[in-house]
Coordinates of C-alpha atoms and ligand atoms in Angstrom, one line a residue:
M1 CA 0.0 0.0 0.0
Y2 CA 2.9 2.4 0.5
F3 CA 5.3 3.7 -2.2
D4 CA 8.6 4.8 -0.7
T5 CA 9.6 6.9 -3.7
H6 CA 13.2 7.6 -2.6
A7 CA 15.4 5.2 -0.6
H8 CA 19.1 4.4 -1.0
Y9 CA 19.4 0.7 -0.5
D10 CA 22.7 0.9 -2.5
D11 CA 24.1 2.8 0.5
P12 CA 27.0 1.0 2.4
Q13 CA 24.9 1.3 5.6
F14 CA 22.8 -1.6 4.2
D15 CA 25.8 -3.8 3.3
A16 CA 25.5 -6.0 6.3
D17 CA 21.7 -6.8 6.1
R18 CA 20.3 -5.4 2.8
E19 CA 18.5 -8.6 1.8
E20 CA 16.9 -9.0 5.3
V21 CA 15.7 -5.3 5.3
L22 CA 14.3 -5.6 1.8
A23 CA 12.6 -9.0 2.6
A24 CA 10.8 -7.5 5.6
L25 CA 9.2 -4.6 3.7
A26 CA 6.2 -6.4 2.3
D27 CA 5.0 -7.2 5.8
A28 CA 5.4 -3.5 6.6
G29 CA 3.0 -2.7 3.8
V30 CA 5.6 -1.3 1.4
E31 CA 4.5 -2.1 -2.1
L32 CA 7.1 -0.2 -4.2
V33 CA 10.5 1.5 -3.7
V34 CA 12.6 3.7 -6.0
D35 CA 16.4 3.6 -5.2
P36 CA 18.1 6.6 -6.7
G37 CA 21.8 6.5 -7.4
S38 CA 24.2 9.2 -6.3
D39 CA 27.2 8.5 -8.5
V40 CA 28.1 5.9 -11.3
R41 CA 28.9 3.2 -8.8
S42 CA 25.9 3.6 -6.7
S43 CA 23.6 4.0 -9.7
R44 CA 24.9 0.7 -11.0
L45 CA 24.2 -0.9 -7.6
A46 CA 20.7 0.6 -7.5
A47 CA 20.0 -0.9 -10.9
E48 CA 21.3 -4.3 -9.7
I49 CA 19.1 -4.2 -6.6
A50 CA 16.1 -3.3 -8.8
E51 CA 16.8 -6.3 -11.1
K52 CA 16.9 -8.6 -8.2
H53 CA 13.8 -7.4 -6.4
G54 CA 10.4 -7.0 -8.2
F55 CA 9.1 -4.2 -6.1
V56 CA 12.3 -2.1 -6.4
Y57 CA 12.9 0.4 -9.2
A58 CA 16.0 2.5 -9.7
A59 CA 17.2 5.9 -10.9
A60 CA 20.6 6.8 -12.2
G61 CA 22.4 10.0 -11.7
I62 CA 25.2 12.0 -10.2
H63 CA 24.4 13.8 -7.0
P64 CA 25.7 17.3 -6.5
E65 CA 28.0 16.0 -3.7
S66 CA 29.7 13.8 -6.3
A67 CA 29.7 16.5 -9.0
A68 CA 33.5 16.5 -8.9
E69 CA 33.4 13.0 -10.5
F70 CA 31.2 14.3 -13.4
T71 CA 33.0 13.6 -16.7
P72 CA 31.8 12.8 -20.2
D73 CA 32.5 9.1 -19.5
A74 CA 30.4 9.3 -16.3
L75 CA 27.6 10.9 -18.2
A76 CA 27.8 8.1 -20.9
E77 CA 27.6 5.5 -18.1
I78 CA 24.5 7.1 -16.6
K79 CA 22.9 7.3 -20.0
A80 CA 23.6 3.6 -20.5
L81 CA 22.1 2.7 -17.1
C82 CA 19.0 4.9 -17.8
R83 CA 18.2 2.6 -20.8
G84 CA 17.9 -0.3 -18.4
G85 CA 14.3 -1.7 -18.0
K86 CA 13.9 -0.9 -14.3
V87 CA 15.6 2.5 -14.3
V88 CA 12.7 4.9 -14.2
A89 CA 14.3 8.3 -13.7
V90 CA 17.5 10.4 -13.8
G91 CA 18.5 11.1 -10.3
E92 CA 19.3 12.1 -7.9
I93 CA 20.7 15.3 -9.4
G94 CA 20.6 18.9 -8.2
L95 CA 22.5 21.5 -6.2
D96 CA 23.7 21.4 -2.7
Y97 CA 25.3 24.6 -1.3
H98 CA 25.4 23.4 2.3
Y99 CA 28.9 22.0 2.5
E100 CA 31.9 24.3 2.2
D101 CA 34.1 21.5 0.8
A102 CA 31.5 20.5 -1.8
A103 CA 32.3 20.9 -5.5
P104 CA 32.2 24.5 -6.7
R105 CA 28.8 25.8 -7.7
E106 CA 29.8 26.1 -11.4
V107 CA 30.9 22.4 -11.3
Q108 CA 27.6 21.3 -9.7
Q109 CA 25.6 23.4 -12.2
K110 CA 27.5 21.9 -15.2
A111 CA 26.7 18.3 -14.0
L112 CA 23.1 19.3 -13.3
Y113 CA 22.4 20.9 -16.7
A114 CA 24.0 18.0 -18.6
Q115 CA 21.8 15.6 -16.7
L116 CA 18.6 17.7 -17.2
E117 CA 19.4 17.6 -20.9
L118 CA 19.9 13.8 -20.7
A119 CA 16.5 13.4 -19.0
G120 CA 14.9 15.5 -21.8
E121 CA 16.6 13.4 -24.5
L122 CA 15.5 10.1 -22.9
G123 CA 12.0 11.3 -21.9
L124 CA 12.6 10.4 -18.2
P125 CA 11.5 12.3 -15.1
V126 CA 14.2 13.7 -12.8
I127 CA 14.7 13.4 -9.0
F128 CA 16.0 16.8 -7.9
H129 CA 18.0 17.5 -4.7
D130 CA 18.0 21.1 -3.7
R131 CA 19.7 22.1 -0.4
E132 CA 20.2 25.7 0.3
A133 CA 20.2 26.4 -3.5
H134 CA 16.6 27.3 -4.1
E135 CA 17.2 30.2 -6.5
D136 CA 19.7 28.4 -8.8
S137 CA 17.6 25.2 -8.7
L138 CA 14.5 27.1 -9.9
R139 CA 16.6 28.7 -12.6
A140 CA 17.8 25.3 -13.8
V141 CA 14.2 23.9 -13.8
R142 CA 13.0 26.9 -15.8
A143 CA 15.8 26.4 -18.3
F144 CA 14.4 22.9 -19.3
P145 CA 10.6 23.4 -19.7
G146 CA 10.3 20.0 -21.4
V147 CA 11.7 18.2 -18.4
K148 CA 9.5 17.3 -15.4
G149 CA 10.5 15.9 -12.1
V150 CA 10.1 15.9 -8.4
F151 CA 11.7 18.1 -5.7
H152 CA 12.6 15.5 -3.2
C153 CA 12.9 16.0 0.6
Y154 CA 11.2 19.4 0.0
S155 CA 12.7 22.1 2.1
G156 CA 11.8 25.3 0.2
S157 CA 9.1 27.9 0.7
L158 CA 5.4 27.7 -0.2
E159 CA 6.1 30.3 -2.9
T160 CA 8.8 28.1 -4.5
A161 CA 6.5 25.1 -4.2
R162 CA 3.8 27.0 -6.1
E163 CA 6.2 28.0 -8.8
L164 CA 7.4 24.4 -9.2
L165 CA 3.8 23.2 -9.3
A166 CA 3.0 25.7 -12.0
L167 CA 6.0 24.3 -14.0
G168 CA 4.4 20.8 -13.8
W169 CA 6.7 19.4 -11.1
H170 CA 5.9 17.2 -8.1
I171 CA 6.8 17.7 -4.5
S172 CA 8.0 14.9 -2.2
F173 CA 8.3 14.9 1.6
T174 CA 10.5 12.9 4.0
G175 CA 10.5 12.3 7.7
S176 CA 11.4 15.9 8.2
I177 CA 7.6 16.7 8.2
T178 CA 7.4 14.6 11.4
F179 CA 9.9 16.7 13.3
K180 CA 8.6 19.0 16.0
N181 CA 10.4 22.0 14.5
A182 CA 8.9 21.5 11.0
R183 CA 6.8 24.6 11.3
K184 CA 6.3 25.2 7.6
A185 CA 5.4 21.6 6.8
P186 CA 1.7 21.6 7.6
E187 CA 0.9 24.6 5.5
I188 CA 3.1 23.5 2.5
V189 CA 1.8 19.9 2.5
A190 CA -1.8 21.2 2.7
A191 CA -1.2 23.5 -0.3
I192 CA 0.1 20.8 -2.7
P193 CA -2.6 19.5 -5.0
R194 CA -3.5 15.9 -4.3
E195 CA -2.2 14.6 -7.6
R196 CA 1.3 16.2 -7.1
I197 CA 2.4 14.9 -3.7
M198 CA 4.7 12.0 -3.0
I199 CA 6.3 10.6 0.2
E200 CA 9.7 9.0 0.8
T201 CA 12.0 7.9 3.5
D202 CA 15.4 9.0 1.9
S203 CA 16.7 5.9 3.8
P204 CA 19.2 5.4 5.4
Y205 CA 19.0 9.1 6.2
M206 CA 16.2 11.3 7.7
A207 CA 14.5 8.8 10.0
P208 CA 11.2 10.2 11.1
T209 CA 10.1 10.8 14.7
P210 CA 10.2 8.7 16.9
F211 CA 13.3 7.1 15.2
R212 CA 15.2 10.3 14.6
G213 CA 18.9 9.7 14.5
R214 CA 18.7 6.0 13.7
R215 CA 19.2 4.3 10.4
N216 CA 16.1 4.7 8.4
D217 CA 14.4 2.2 6.2
S218 CA 11.2 2.0 4.2
S219 CA 9.2 0.4 7.0
Y220 CA 9.1 3.8 8.7
I221 CA 7.2 5.3 5.7
K222 CA 4.0 4.9 7.6
Y223 CA 5.0 7.7 10.1
I224 CA 5.6 10.0 7.2
C225 CA 2.3 9.0 5.6
E226 CA 0.5 9.7 8.9
A227 CA 2.0 13.2 9.2
A228 CA 1.1 13.9 5.5
A229 CA -2.4 12.6 6.0
R230 CA -2.9 14.9 9.0
F231 CA -1.8 17.9 7.1
M232 CA -3.8 17.0 4.0
G233 CA -6.9 16.4 6.1
V234 CA -7.5 12.9 4.9
S235 CA -7.2 9.4 6.5
E236 CA -3.9 7.7 6.6
A237 CA -5.2 5.0 4.2
E238 CA -6.3 7.7 1.8
A239 CA -2.9 9.4 1.9
A240 CA -1.2 6.1 1.3
K241 CA -3.4 5.5 -1.7
I242 CA -3.0 9.0 -3.2
T243 CA 0.8 8.9 -2.8
L244 CA 1.1 5.4 -4.2
E245 CA -0.9 6.3 -7.3
N246 CA 1.0 9.5 -7.8
G247 CA 4.3 7.7 -7.5
K248 CA 3.3 5.0 -10.0
R249 CA 2.1 7.6 -12.5
F250 CA 5.1 9.8 -12.0
Y251 CA 7.6 7.0 -12.5
G252 CA 5.6 5.3 -15.2
I253 CA 5.2 2.1 -13.2
E254 CA 2.1 0.2 -14.4
K255 CA 2.1 -2.6 -11.9
I256 CA 4.4 -5.0 -10.0
Ligands
LIG1 ZN1 18.4 10.9 -1.5

């Protein structure tokens, strides 16, 4: 019943027990998962995990934190991976201005623009990571009107959300909406049209309350769904259904 639209099972934090964690998800009501890559190696691994597990799909892309590794060869590898049957999006890509030792902004933008172009060429949606780079992120989205995607782990303003929605994009929320200090979350979640909202764990990061600080996995998606349901003013079952259907439509997944 739940679609965790963004979880990194390729992450080394799952090396010791990946199969056990994935095997337990059906009992937790998790019907579908998308595992986005963050560099060539992890995109390859995400695609392998998707091949092995019917309910897992993958995305391939170079995350802004890995932008220094972005080369024409890397782009060619991402493109080849995107042609795989279970790779349903380009991602995660974007801009992250949080870390001082991150790749310079121009380097991040170069990687981002090339991958937005790739998504347009392949007709795939993108998974966009924007951290403290709202203005430049919006500029990039506007530069590719033919490309649609999702702003994952949404942390921007209501105004930015409205502009993204007008551009045809989706908005996705993580466990951060369950945090006590998430003051903007209720208003922003409530303002997203029903057909444009998705939920995700961003595992192994961003564990929701009451598991904050622990390793996250998709079985905790229900806490995010509960919070989203409250803010949307619908039942938890209804929110699960809405976000499942939206995720399937967004990623072009017919059925499992
Ligand atoms: Zn992520």
